[in-house]
Amino acid sequence: MAAALDSPRQETAPRFAPLLGRFALAGAVAGVASGTWALLVTERAIAPALALEEARGGGHEHGEELVGRGTQLVGGFLGTVVAAVVFSVVVAAVYAGVRHRLPGRTDVGRVAVLTAVGFGVFALLPALKMPANPPAVGDPDTVGTRTAIYIAVLGAGVVTALLVSALVGTLRARGLHPSAVATAAVLLTVALVAATVLLVPDNPDSIASDVPAAVVWDFRLASLGQLAVMWTTLGLAAGYLVDRLARRS
């Protein structure tokens, strides 16, 4: 009996199909939360930019809008939910492959770690290097350049996550103290993020003098907040659902 008490309990990983379903459900919840943030917060931040764009006279050339603003908001909300579900399926596939490598004693902690990394790679790093701009800012001729820069930033973020993960795995295998492992991971992350910010080209668009700084930063913070709500909700909901699934397994 003593040997049985001393030996660690072998945890059974949940099957992929139920795991995928739990993440998809969590993605729907995250999409609703993110869409609600967009309606209540981001829309208020984007309204001054739309008014400024209309005041410039851009809307008079095309007459009345083909789609009303209310219809656009409903479509945006539904699109946010669908996008969150699709993205959660991708996160589920990644989680199934790296679950045994993630720190944490429960799936709540493991999912939280993965979604925190996802937020850093797909939201925080792009916000640092190439923050979102409201409709009144941006040159249509630079769309291709901006897209290439954005993809480069995402690629650098993914590489950063992989390199830090490899470093942590190597140091843990050598038996280093957890505090030393954490310090090394933080230092490498800071170095790689700094390299990304310095080496990747900047946004080629300049902010026009008639666009108030408050309009730009309100929109940027609202956009980052919307992504934070989505990732946080996804982490909490998926962690809870997957942990319950693993316990039943």
mmCIF file of N, CA, C and O in Angstrom, residues 8-43:
data_model
loop_
_atom_site.group_PDB
_atom_site.id
_atom_site.type_symbol
_atom_site.label_atom_id
_atom_site.label_comp_id
_atom_site.label_asym_id
_atom_site.label_seq_id
_atom_site.Cartn_x
_atom_site.Cartn_y
_atom_site.Cartn_z
ATOM 1 N N PRO A 8 3.237 8.038 -8.449
ATOM 2 C CA PRO A 8 2.338 9.034 -8.999
ATOM 3 C C PRO A 8 1.211 8.400 -9.795
ATOM 4 O O PRO A 8 1.377 7.355 -10.414
ATOM 5 N N ARG A 9 0.061 9.051 -9.754
ATOM 6 C CA ARG A 9 -1.090 8.541 -10.491
ATOM 7 C C ARG A 9 -0.895 8.785 -11.977
ATOM 8 O O ARG A 9 -0.565 9.885 -12.396
ATOM 9 N N GLN A 10 -1.034 7.762 -12.770
ATOM 10 C CA GLN A 10 -0.900 7.887 -14.209
ATOM 11 C C GLN A 10 -2.145 8.561 -14.770
ATOM 12 O O GLN A 10 -3.255 8.054 -14.663
ATOM 13 N N GLU A 11 -1.939 9.723 -15.391
ATOM 14 C CA GLU A 11 -3.062 10.490 -15.921
ATOM 15 C C GLU A 11 -3.315 10.101 -17.362
ATOM 16 O O GLU A 11 -2.395 10.019 -18.176
ATOM 17 N N THR A 12 -4.559 9.849 -17.678
ATOM 18 C CA THR A 12 -4.936 9.478 -19.030
ATOM 19 C C THR A 12 -5.324 10.716 -19.811
ATOM 20 O O THR A 12 -6.174 11.496 -19.374
ATOM 21 N N ALA A 13 -4.690 10.916 -20.964
ATOM 22 C CA ALA A 13 -5.012 12.072 -21.799
ATOM 23 C C ALA A 13 -6.378 11.871 -22.430
ATOM 24 O O ALA A 13 -6.723 10.766 -22.870
ATOM 25 N N PRO A 14 -7.203 12.910 -22.492
ATOM 26 C CA PRO A 14 -8.514 12.778 -23.118
ATOM 27 C C PRO A 14 -8.393 12.515 -24.614
ATOM 28 O O PRO A 14 -7.425 12.933 -25.254
ATOM 29 N N ARG A 15 -9.383 11.829 -25.157
ATOM 30 C CA ARG A 15 -9.379 11.556 -26.588
ATOM 31 C C ARG A 15 -9.562 12.852 -27.364
ATOM 32 O O ARG A 15 -10.111 13.817 -26.873
ATOM 33 N N PHE A 16 -9.110 12.832 -28.634
ATOM 34 C CA PHE A 16 -9.076 14.072 -29.404
ATOM 35 C C PHE A 16 -10.467 14.591 -29.745
ATOM 36 O O PHE A 16 -10.717 15.804 -29.670
ATOM 37 N N ALA A 17 -11.377 13.706 -30.125
ATOM 38 C CA ALA A 17 -12.708 14.168 -30.536
ATOM 39 C C ALA A 17 -13.443 14.898 -29.399
ATOM 40 O O ALA A 17 -13.937 16.020 -29.600
ATOM 41 N N PRO A 18 -13.525 14.320 -28.196
ATOM 42 C CA PRO A 18 -14.144 15.073 -27.101
ATOM 43 C C PRO A 18 -13.362 16.330 -26.745
ATOM 44 O O PRO A 18 -13.952 17.366 -26.398
ATOM 45 N N LEU A 19 -12.033 16.256 -26.835
ATOM 46 C CA LEU A 19 -11.208 17.435 -26.559
ATOM 47 C C LEU A 19 -11.524 18.554 -27.540
ATOM 48 O O LEU A 19 -11.672 19.726 -27.160
ATOM 49 N N LEU A 20 -11.660 18.188 -28.808
ATOM 50 C CA LEU A 20 -11.987 19.170 -29.834
ATOM 51 C C LEU A 20 -13.345 19.811 -29.573
ATOM 52 O O LEU A 20 -13.514 21.029 -29.738
ATOM 53 N N GLY A 21 -14.307 18.995 -29.150
ATOM 54 C CA GLY A 21 -15.627 19.531 -28.846
ATOM 55 C C GLY A 21 -15.618 20.511 -27.688
ATOM 56 O O GLY A 21 -16.285 21.555 -27.726
ATOM 57 N N ARG A 22 -14.828 20.204 -26.661
ATOM 58 C CA ARG A 22 -14.735 21.117 -25.508
ATOM 59 C C ARG A 22 -14.085 22.443 -25.911
ATOM 60 O O ARG A 22 -14.549 23.512 -25.502
ATOM 61 N N PHE A 23 -13.055 22.380 -26.723
ATOM 62 C CA PHE A 23 -12.407 23.612 -27.161
ATOM 63 C C PHE A 23 -13.330 24.420 -28.074
ATOM 64 O O PHE A 23 -13.348 25.659 -28.016
ATOM 65 N N ALA A 24 -14.084 23.740 -28.935
ATOM 66 C CA ALA A 24 -15.008 24.458 -29.814
ATOM 67 C C ALA A 24 -16.086 25.175 -29.006
ATOM 68 O O ALA A 24 -16.448 26.326 -29.309
ATOM 69 N N LEU A 25 -16.598 24.495 -27.977
ATOM 70 C CA LEU A 25 -17.590 25.135 -27.117
ATOM 71 C C LEU A 25 -16.983 26.333 -26.393
ATOM 72 O O LEU A 25 -17.601 27.403 -26.301
ATOM 73 N N ALA A 26 -15.759 26.154 -25.887
ATOM 74 C CA ALA A 26 -15.074 27.276 -25.236
ATOM 75 C C ALA A 26 -14.820 28.405 -26.223
ATOM 76 O O ALA A 26 -14.904 29.589 -25.877
ATOM 77 N N GLY A 27 -14.522 28.057 -27.481
ATOM 78 C CA GLY A 27 -14.321 29.073 -28.503
ATOM 79 C C GLY A 27 -15.576 29.873 -28.773
ATOM 80 O O GLY A 27 -15.518 31.095 -28.993
ATOM 81 N N ALA A 28 -16.741 29.199 -28.749
ATOM 82 C CA ALA A 28 -17.994 29.915 -28.933
ATOM 83 C C ALA A 28 -18.234 30.900 -27.796
ATOM 84 O O ALA A 28 -18.656 32.045 -28.010
ATOM 85 N N VAL A 29 -17.961 30.457 -26.566
ATOM 86 C CA VAL A 29 -18.103 31.344 -25.408
ATOM 87 C C VAL A 29 -17.146 32.525 -25.528
ATOM 88 O O VAL A 29 -17.508 33.681 -25.282
ATOM 89 N N ALA A 30 -15.898 32.245 -25.938
ATOM 90 C CA ALA A 30 -14.912 33.309 -26.103
ATOM 91 C C ALA A 30 -15.320 34.272 -27.206
ATOM 92 O O ALA A 30 -15.111 35.492 -27.102
ATOM 93 N N GLY A 31 -15.905 33.747 -28.273
ATOM 94 C CA GLY A 31 -16.363 34.600 -29.357
ATOM 95 C C GLY A 31 -17.484 35.524 -28.928
ATOM 96 O O GLY A 31 -17.520 36.702 -29.308
ATOM 97 N N VAL A 32 -18.418 35.006 -28.135
ATOM 98 C CA VAL A 32 -19.505 35.845 -27.623
ATOM 99 C C VAL A 32 -18.956 36.942 -26.718
ATOM 100 O O VAL A 32 -19.361 38.112 -26.804
ATOM 101 N N ALA A 33 -18.010 36.573 -25.845
ATOM 102 C CA ALA A 33 -17.412 37.568 -24.950
ATOM 103 C C ALA A 33 -16.649 38.630 -25.736
ATOM 104 O O ALA A 33 -16.765 39.834 -25.468
ATOM 105 N N SER A 34 -15.883 38.194 -26.734
ATOM 106 C CA SER A 34 -15.117 39.135 -27.544
ATOM 107 C C SER A 34 -16.035 40.009 -28.387
ATOM 108 O O SER A 34 -15.803 41.219 -28.524
ATOM 109 N N GLY A 35 -17.090 39.418 -28.943
ATOM 110 C CA GLY A 35 -18.038 40.204 -29.721
ATOM 111 C C GLY A 35 -18.778 41.216 -28.873
ATOM 112 O O GLY A 35 -19.057 42.340 -29.326
ATOM 113 N N THR A 36 -19.090 40.840 -27.647
ATOM 114 C CA THR A 36 -19.741 41.788 -26.732
ATOM 115 C C THR A 36 -18.818 42.954 -26.410
ATOM 116 O O THR A 36 -19.244 44.115 -26.364
ATOM 117 N N TRP A 37 -17.542 42.656 -26.182
ATOM 118 C CA TRP A 37 -16.561 43.730 -25.957
ATOM 119 C C TRP A 37 -16.515 44.663 -27.176
ATOM 120 O O TRP A 37 -16.428 45.886 -27.026
ATOM 121 N N ALA A 38 -16.554 44.076 -28.368
ATOM 122 C CA ALA A 38 -16.498 44.896 -29.580
ATOM 123 C C ALA A 38 -17.702 45.840 -29.659
ATOM 124 O O ALA A 38 -17.559 47.010 -30.048
ATOM 125 N N LEU A 39 -18.874 45.350 -29.292
ATOM 126 C CA LEU A 39 -20.075 46.184 -29.350
ATOM 127 C C LEU A 39 -20.058 47.278 -28.291
ATOM 128 O O LEU A 39 -20.477 48.416 -28.559
ATOM 129 N N LEU A 40 -19.582 46.947 -27.096
ATOM 130 C CA LEU A 40 -19.666 47.891 -25.982
ATOM 131 C C LEU A 40 -18.467 48.827 -25.887
ATOM 132 O O LEU A 40 -18.612 49.966 -25.425
ATOM 133 N N VAL A 41 -17.289 48.356 -26.300
ATOM 134 C CA VAL A 41 -16.062 49.141 -26.100
ATOM 135 C C VAL A 41 -15.440 49.564 -27.429
ATOM 136 O O VAL A 41 -15.221 50.756 -27.674
ATOM 137 N N THR A 42 -15.134 48.581 -28.280
ATOM 138 C CA THR A 42 -14.446 48.904 -29.530
ATOM 139 C C THR A 42 -15.278 49.809 -30.416
ATOM 140 O O THR A 42 -14.739 50.705 -31.076
ATOM 141 N N GLU A 43 -16.581 49.606 -30.439
ATOM 142 C CA GLU A 43 -17.442 50.438 -31.281
ATOM 143 C C GLU A 43 -17.398 51.898 -30.835
ATOM 144 O O GLU A 43 -17.396 52.812 -31.669
#
